[in-house]
Coordinates of C-alpha atoms in Angstrom, one line a residue:
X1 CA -22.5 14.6 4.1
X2 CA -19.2 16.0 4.4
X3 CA -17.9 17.9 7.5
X4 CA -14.7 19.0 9.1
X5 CA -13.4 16.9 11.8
X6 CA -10.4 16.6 14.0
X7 CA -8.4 18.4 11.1
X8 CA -9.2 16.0 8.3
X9 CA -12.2 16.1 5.8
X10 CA -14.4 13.4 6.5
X11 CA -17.3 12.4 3.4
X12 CA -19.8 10.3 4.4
X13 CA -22.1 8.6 0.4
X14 CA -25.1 6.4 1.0
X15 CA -24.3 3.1 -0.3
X16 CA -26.1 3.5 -3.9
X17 CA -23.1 5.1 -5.0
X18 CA -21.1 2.0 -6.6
X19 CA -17.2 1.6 -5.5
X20 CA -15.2 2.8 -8.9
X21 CA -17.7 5.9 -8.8
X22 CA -16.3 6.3 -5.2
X23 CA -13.0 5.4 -6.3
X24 CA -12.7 7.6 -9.2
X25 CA -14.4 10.5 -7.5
X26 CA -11.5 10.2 -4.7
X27 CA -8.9 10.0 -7.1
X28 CA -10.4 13.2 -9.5
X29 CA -10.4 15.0 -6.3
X30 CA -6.7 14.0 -5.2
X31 CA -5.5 14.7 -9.0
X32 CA -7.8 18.3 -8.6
X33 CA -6.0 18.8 -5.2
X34 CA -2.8 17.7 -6.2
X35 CA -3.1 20.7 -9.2
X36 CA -3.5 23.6 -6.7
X37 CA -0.3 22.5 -4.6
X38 CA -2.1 20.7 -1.8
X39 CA -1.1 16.6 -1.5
X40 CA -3.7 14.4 0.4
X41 CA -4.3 10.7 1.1
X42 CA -8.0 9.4 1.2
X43 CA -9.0 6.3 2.6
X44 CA -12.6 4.5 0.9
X45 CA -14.0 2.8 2.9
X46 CA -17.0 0.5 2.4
X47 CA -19.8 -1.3 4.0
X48 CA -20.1 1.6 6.8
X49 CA -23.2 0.2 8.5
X50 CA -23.9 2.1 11.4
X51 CA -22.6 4.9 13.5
X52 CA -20.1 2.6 15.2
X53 CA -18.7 1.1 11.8
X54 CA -17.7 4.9 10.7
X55 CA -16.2 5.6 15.0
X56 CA -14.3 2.6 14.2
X57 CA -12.9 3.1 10.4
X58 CA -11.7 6.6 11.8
X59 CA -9.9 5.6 14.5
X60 CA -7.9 2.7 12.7
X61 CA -7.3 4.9 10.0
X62 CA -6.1 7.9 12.3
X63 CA -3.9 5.3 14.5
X64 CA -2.3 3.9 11.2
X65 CA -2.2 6.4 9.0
X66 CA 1.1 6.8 9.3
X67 CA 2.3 3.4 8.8
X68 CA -0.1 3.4 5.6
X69 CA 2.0 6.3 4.2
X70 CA 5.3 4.4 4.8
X71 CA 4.0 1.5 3.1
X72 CA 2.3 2.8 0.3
X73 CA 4.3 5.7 -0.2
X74 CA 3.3 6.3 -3.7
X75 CA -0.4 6.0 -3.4
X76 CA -2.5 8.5 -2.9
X77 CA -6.1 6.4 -2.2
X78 CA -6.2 3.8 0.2
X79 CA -8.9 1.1 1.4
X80 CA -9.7 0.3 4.8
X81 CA -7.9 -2.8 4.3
X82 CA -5.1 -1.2 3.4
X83 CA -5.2 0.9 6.8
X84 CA -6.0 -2.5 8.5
X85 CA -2.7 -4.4 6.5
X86 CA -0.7 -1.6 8.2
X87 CA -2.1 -2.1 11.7
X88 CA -1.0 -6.1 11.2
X89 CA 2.6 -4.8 9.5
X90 CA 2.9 -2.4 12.9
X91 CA 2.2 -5.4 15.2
X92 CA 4.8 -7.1 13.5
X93 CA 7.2 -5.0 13.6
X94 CA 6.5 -4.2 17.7
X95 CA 6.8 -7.9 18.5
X96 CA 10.5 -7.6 17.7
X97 CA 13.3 -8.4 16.0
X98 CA 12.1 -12.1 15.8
X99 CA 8.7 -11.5 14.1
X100 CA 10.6 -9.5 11.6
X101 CA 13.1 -11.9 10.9
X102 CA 10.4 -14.4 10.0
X103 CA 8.7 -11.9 7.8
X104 CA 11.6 -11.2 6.2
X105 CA 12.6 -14.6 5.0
X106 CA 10.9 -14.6 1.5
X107 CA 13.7 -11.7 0.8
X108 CA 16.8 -13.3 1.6
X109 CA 16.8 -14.9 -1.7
X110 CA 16.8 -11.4 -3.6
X111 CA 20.6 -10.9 -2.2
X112 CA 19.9 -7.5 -0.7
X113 CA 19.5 -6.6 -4.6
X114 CA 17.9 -2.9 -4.1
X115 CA 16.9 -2.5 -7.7
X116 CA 14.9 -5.9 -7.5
X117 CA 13.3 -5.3 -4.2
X118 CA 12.2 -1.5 -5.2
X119 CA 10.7 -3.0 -8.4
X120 CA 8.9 -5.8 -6.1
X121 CA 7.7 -3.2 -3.9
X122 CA 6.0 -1.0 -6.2
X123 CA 4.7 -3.9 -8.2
X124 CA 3.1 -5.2 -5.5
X125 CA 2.2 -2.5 -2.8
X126 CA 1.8 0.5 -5.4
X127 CA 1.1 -1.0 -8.4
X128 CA -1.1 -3.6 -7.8
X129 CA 0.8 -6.3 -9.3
X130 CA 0.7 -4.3 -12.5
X131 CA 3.1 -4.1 -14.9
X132 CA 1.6 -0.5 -16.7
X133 CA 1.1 1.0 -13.2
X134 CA 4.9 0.0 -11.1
X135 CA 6.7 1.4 -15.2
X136 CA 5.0 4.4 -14.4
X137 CA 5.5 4.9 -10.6
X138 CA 9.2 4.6 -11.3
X139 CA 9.4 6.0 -14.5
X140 CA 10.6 2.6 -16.5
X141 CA 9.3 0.7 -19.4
X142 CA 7.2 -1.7 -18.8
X143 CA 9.6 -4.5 -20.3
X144 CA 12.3 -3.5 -17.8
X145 CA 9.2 -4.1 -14.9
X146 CA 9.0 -7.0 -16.5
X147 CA 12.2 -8.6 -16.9
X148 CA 13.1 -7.3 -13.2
X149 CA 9.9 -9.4 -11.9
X150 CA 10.7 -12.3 -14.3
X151 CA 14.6 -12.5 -12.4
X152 CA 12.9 -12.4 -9.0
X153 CA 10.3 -14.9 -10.0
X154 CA 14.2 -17.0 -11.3
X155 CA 15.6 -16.1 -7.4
X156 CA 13.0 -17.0 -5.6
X157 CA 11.9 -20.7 -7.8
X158 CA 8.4 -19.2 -7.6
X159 CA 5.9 -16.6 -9.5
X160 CA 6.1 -13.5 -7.1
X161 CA 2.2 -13.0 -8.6
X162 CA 1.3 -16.5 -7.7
X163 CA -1.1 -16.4 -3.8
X164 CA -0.5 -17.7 -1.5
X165 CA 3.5 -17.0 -2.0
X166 CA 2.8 -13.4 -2.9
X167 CA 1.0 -12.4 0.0
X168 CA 4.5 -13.1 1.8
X169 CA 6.1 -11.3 -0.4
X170 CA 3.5 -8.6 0.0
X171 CA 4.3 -8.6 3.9
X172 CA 7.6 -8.7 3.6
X173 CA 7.9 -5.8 1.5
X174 CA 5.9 -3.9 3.4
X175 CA 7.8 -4.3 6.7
X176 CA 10.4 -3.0 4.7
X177 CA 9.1 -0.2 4.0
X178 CA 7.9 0.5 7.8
X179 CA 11.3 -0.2 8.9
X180 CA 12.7 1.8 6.5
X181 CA 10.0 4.9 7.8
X182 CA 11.2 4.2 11.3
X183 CA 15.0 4.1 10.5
X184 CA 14.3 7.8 8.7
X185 CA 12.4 9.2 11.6
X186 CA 15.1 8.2 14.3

């Protein structure tokens, strides 16, 4: 079922559609869009139960939206985790200048090194912690992804790959990226 609602396109598949036929299909249709001049994000969503399930999805995904596109400014699919990791990063971020500070802290040892946290950020938020996809998204080979993630996993004494320690890392590149949104739109 698909229907216009509130101004955005809303599809609704019964579950016997698996997820990388979902996923594809979204990103088929953001590459077909894309073509004729018109740039969209799509959330997937799964496990959409009942009525309620759906009422809830859109209206995490309409409050957040926003934040999502900040944080995963190069992606054009998103999960509803994704949404949700956004929603946290946003509470965060509105608890003050504490709760960043602390979020922060996996950062400090990168020395402010912009061409280091870029490449962590789109290794990890955009590229999905791979080395193919973040060369791509910023238009580098993928030894020099490589080598940059191999002298932050030297600054930090840790694998930036390795959970739980990426999940920080994660977080903390992500409030970056909000803050950055919210510095832009002041």
């Amino acid at each position: 079922m698909i229907d216009l609602f509130e101004k955005n396109i809303v599809v609704l598949l019964d579950n016997s559609v698996a997820q990388r036929d979902r996923t594809h299909t979204a990103n088929e249709f953001a590459t077909m869009m894309k073509e004729i001049g018109i740039e969209l994000k799509i959330t997937v969503c799964q496990g959409m139960e009942q009525t309620s399930d759906v009422q809830s999805a859109y209206s995490l995904v309409n409050e957040y939206k926003n934040a999502a596109n900040a944080i995963y400014a190069n992606k054009p699919i998103y999960s509803l985790q994704e949404i949700d990791f956004a929603a946290k990063c946003v509470d965060i971020v509105n608890r003050g200048e504490l709760a960043i500070a602390e979020q922060m802290k996996p950062l400090k040892a990168l020395d402010d090194n912009e061409e280091l946290i870029e490449t962590l950020s789109v290794f990890l938020l955009e590229g999905e912690s791979n080395y193919n996809q973040a060369a791509e998204l910023l238009f580098l080979h993928k030894n020099t992804i490589k080598y940059r993630i191999q002298r932050v996993n030297e600054l930090l004494q840790y694998p930036a790959t390795k959970i739980p320690e990426s999940y920080n890392l994660y977080l903390a590149v992500a409030i970056r990226r909000l803050l950055g949104e919210t510095n832009n739109n002041n």
